[in-house]
PDB file of C-alpha atoms in Angstrom:
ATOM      1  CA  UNK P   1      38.530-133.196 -82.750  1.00 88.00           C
ATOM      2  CA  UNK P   2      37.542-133.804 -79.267  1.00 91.00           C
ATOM      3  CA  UNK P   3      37.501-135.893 -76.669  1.00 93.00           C
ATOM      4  CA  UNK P   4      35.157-137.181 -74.215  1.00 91.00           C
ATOM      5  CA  UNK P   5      35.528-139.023 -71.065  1.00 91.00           C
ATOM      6  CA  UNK P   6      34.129-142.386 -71.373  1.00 92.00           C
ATOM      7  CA  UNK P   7      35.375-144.572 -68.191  1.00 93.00           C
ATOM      8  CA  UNK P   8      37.651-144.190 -64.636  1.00 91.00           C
ATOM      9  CA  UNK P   9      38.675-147.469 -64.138  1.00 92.00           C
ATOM     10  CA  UNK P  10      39.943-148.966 -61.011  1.00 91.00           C
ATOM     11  CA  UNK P  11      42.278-152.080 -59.518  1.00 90.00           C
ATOM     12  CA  UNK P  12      40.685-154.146 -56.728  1.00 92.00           C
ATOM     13  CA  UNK P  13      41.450-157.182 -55.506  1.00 92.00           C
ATOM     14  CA  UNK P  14      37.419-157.560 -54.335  1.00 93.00           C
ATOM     15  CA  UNK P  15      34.947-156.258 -57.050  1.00 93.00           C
ATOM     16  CA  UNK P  16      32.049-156.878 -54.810  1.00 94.00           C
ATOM     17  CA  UNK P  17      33.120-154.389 -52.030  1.00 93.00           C
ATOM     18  CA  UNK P  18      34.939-151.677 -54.216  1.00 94.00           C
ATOM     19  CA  UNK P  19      31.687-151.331 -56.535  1.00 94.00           C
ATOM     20  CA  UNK P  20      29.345-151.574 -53.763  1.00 93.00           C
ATOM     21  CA  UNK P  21      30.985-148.648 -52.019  1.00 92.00           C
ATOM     22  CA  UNK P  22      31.588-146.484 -55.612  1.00 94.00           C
ATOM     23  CA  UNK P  23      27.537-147.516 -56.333  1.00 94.00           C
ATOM     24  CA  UNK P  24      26.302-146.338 -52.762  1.00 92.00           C
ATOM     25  CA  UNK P  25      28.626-143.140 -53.047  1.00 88.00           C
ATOM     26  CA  UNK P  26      27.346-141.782 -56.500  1.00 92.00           C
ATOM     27  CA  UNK P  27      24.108-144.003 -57.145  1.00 91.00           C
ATOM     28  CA  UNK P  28      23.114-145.507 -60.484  1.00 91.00           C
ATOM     29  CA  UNK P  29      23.062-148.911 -61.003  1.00 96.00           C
ATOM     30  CA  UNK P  30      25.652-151.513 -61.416  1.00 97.00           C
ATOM     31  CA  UNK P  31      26.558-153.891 -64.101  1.00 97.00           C
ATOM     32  CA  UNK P  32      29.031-157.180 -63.439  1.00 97.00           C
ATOM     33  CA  UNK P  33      30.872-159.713 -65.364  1.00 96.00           C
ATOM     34  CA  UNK P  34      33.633-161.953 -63.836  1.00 95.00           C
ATOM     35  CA  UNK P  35      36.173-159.072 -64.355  1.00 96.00           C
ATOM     36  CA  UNK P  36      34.492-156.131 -64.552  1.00 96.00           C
ATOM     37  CA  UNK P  37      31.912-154.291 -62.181  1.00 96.00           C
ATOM     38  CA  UNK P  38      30.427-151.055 -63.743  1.00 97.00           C
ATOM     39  CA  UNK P  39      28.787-148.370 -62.085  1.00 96.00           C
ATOM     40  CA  UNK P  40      26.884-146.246 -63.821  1.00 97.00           C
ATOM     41  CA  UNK P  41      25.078-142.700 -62.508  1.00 95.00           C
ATOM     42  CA  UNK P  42      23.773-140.430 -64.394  1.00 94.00           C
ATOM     43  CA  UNK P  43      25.547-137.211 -65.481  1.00 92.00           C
ATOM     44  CA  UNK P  44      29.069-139.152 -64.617  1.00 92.00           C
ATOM     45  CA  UNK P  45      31.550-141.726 -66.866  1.00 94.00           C
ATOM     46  CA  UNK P  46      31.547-144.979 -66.063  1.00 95.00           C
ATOM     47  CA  UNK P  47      33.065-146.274 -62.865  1.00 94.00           C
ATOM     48  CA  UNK P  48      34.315-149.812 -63.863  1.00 95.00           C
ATOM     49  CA  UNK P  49      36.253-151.572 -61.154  1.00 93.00           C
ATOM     50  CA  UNK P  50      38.525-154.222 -62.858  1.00 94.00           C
ATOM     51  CA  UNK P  51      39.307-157.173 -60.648  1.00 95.00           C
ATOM     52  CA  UNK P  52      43.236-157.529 -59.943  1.00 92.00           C
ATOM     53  CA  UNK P  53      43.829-160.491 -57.410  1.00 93.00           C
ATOM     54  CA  UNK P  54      47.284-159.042 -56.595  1.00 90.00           C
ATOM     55  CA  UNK P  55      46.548-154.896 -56.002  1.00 88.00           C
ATOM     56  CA  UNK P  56      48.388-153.366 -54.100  1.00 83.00           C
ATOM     57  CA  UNK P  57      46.717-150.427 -52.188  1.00 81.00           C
ATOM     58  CA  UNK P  58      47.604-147.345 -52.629  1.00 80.00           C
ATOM     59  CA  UNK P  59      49.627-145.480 -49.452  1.00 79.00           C
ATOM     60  CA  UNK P  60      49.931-142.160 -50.940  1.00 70.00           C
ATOM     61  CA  UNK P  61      51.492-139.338 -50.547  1.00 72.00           C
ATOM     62  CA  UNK P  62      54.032-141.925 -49.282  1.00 81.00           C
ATOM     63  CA  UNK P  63      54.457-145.495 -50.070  1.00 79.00           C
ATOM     64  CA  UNK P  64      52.639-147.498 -53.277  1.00 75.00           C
ATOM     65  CA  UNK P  65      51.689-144.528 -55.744  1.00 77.00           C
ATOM     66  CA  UNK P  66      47.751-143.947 -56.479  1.00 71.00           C
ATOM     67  CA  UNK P  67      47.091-145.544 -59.677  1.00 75.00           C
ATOM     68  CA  UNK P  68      44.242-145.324 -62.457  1.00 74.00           C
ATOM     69  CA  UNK P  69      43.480-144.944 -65.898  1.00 79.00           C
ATOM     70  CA  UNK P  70      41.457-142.812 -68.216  1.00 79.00           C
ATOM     71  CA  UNK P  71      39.316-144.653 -71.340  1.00 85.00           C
ATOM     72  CA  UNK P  72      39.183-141.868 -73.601  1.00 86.00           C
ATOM     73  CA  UNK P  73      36.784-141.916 -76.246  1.00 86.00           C
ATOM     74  CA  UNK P  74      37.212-139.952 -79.896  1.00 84.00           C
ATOM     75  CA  UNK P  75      35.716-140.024 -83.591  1.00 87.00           C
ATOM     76  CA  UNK P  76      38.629-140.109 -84.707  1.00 86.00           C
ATOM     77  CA  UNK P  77      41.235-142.496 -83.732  1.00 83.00           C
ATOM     78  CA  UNK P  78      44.130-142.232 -86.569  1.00 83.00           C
ATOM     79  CA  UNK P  79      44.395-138.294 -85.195  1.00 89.00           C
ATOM     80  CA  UNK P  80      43.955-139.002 -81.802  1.00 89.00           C
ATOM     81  CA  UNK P  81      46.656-141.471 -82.226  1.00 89.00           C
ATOM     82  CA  UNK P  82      48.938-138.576 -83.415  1.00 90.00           C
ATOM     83  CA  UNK P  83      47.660-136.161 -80.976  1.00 91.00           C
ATOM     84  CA  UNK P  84      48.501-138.386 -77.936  1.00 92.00           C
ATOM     85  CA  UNK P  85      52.288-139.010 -79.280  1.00 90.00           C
ATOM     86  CA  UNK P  86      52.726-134.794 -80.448  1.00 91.00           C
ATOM     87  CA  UNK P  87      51.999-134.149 -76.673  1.00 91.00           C
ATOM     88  CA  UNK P  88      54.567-136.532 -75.257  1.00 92.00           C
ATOM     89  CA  UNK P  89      52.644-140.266 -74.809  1.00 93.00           C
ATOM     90  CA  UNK P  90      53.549-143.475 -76.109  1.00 89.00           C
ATOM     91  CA  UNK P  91      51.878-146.575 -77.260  1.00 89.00           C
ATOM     92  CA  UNK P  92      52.007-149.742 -74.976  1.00 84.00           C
ATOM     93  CA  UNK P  93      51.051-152.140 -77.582  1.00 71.00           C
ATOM     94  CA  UNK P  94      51.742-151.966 -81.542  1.00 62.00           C
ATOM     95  CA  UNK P  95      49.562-150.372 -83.640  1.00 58.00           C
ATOM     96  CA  UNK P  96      47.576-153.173 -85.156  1.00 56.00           C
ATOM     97  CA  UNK P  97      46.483-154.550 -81.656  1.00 55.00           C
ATOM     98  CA  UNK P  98      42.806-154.047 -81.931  1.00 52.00           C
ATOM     99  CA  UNK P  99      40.044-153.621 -84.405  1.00 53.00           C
ATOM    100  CA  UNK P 100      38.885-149.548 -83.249  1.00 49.00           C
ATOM    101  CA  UNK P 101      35.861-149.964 -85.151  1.00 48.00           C
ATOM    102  CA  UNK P 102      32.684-150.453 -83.433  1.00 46.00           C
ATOM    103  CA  UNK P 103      34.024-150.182 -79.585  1.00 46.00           C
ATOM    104  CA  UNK P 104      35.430-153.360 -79.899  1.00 58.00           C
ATOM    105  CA  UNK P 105      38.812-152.358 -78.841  1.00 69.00           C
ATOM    106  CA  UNK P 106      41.362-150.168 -77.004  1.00 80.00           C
ATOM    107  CA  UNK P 107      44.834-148.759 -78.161  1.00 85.00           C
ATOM    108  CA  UNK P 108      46.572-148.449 -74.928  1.00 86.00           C
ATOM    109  CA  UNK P 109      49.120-145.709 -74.201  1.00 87.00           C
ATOM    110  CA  UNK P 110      51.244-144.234 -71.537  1.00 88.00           C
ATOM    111  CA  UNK P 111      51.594-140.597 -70.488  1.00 88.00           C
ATOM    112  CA  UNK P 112      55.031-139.165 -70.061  1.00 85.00           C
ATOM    113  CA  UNK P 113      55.105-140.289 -66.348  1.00 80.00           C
ATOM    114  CA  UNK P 114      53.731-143.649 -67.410  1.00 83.00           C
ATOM    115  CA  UNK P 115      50.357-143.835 -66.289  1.00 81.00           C
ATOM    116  CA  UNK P 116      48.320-145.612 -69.084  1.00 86.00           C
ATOM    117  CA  UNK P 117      45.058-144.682 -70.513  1.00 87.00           C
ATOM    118  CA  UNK P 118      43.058-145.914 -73.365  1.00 86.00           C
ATOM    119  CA  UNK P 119      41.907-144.658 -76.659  1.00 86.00           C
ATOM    120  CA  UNK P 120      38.494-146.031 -77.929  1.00 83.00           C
ATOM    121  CA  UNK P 121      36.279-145.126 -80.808  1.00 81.00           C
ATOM    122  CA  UNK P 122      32.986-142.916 -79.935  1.00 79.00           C
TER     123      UNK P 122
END
């Protein structure tokens, strides 16, 4: 099995500014919806900035911790699934939260230190 990197996405409370600066900075095109802004380059993931009225920027190293998550995408969900909770993660939401099938859904998860990523069919 493997695993390819599908998406970064990012929190900002202004989609129009954070995806016009992540568009200028690696090229490509963008995409919006209401929510979402994704910018797409070739030869890179998707950049999606997600729009969260109430982010909080980072001040790292010291301060608010940097924050992101990883869509991960796999041909195989049910041993992903296993994979990601042999190696320490955890599931954020129960098991029959979304249809996999398709990309129309996410199982969300949670590393060890707690920074969530997604699972998504390829």
């Amino acid at each position: 099995m493997r695993f390819n990197l599908l998406s970064l996405i990012l929190d900002a409370a202004d989609l129009e500014s954070e995806s016009a600066f992540w568009s200028r900075l690696v090229g490509g095109s963008t995409a919006k919806t209401a929510t979402h802004h994704f910018v797409q380059a070739d030869g890179l993931p998707a950049i999606v900035i997600q729009h969260a009225p109430g982010h909080v920027a980072p001040q790292w190293p010291d301060g608010a911790p940097q924050q992101m998550h990883f869509d991960l995408a796999t041909s195989d969900p049910a041993a992903a699934d296993e994979r990601v909770r042999d190696a320490g993660g955890r599931r954020l939401l129960p098991a029959d939260d979304v249809t996999l099938a398709g990309q129309q859904g996410s199982r969300v998860y949670a590393s060890p230190a707690g920074h969530p990523f997604c699972l998504r069919s390829a």
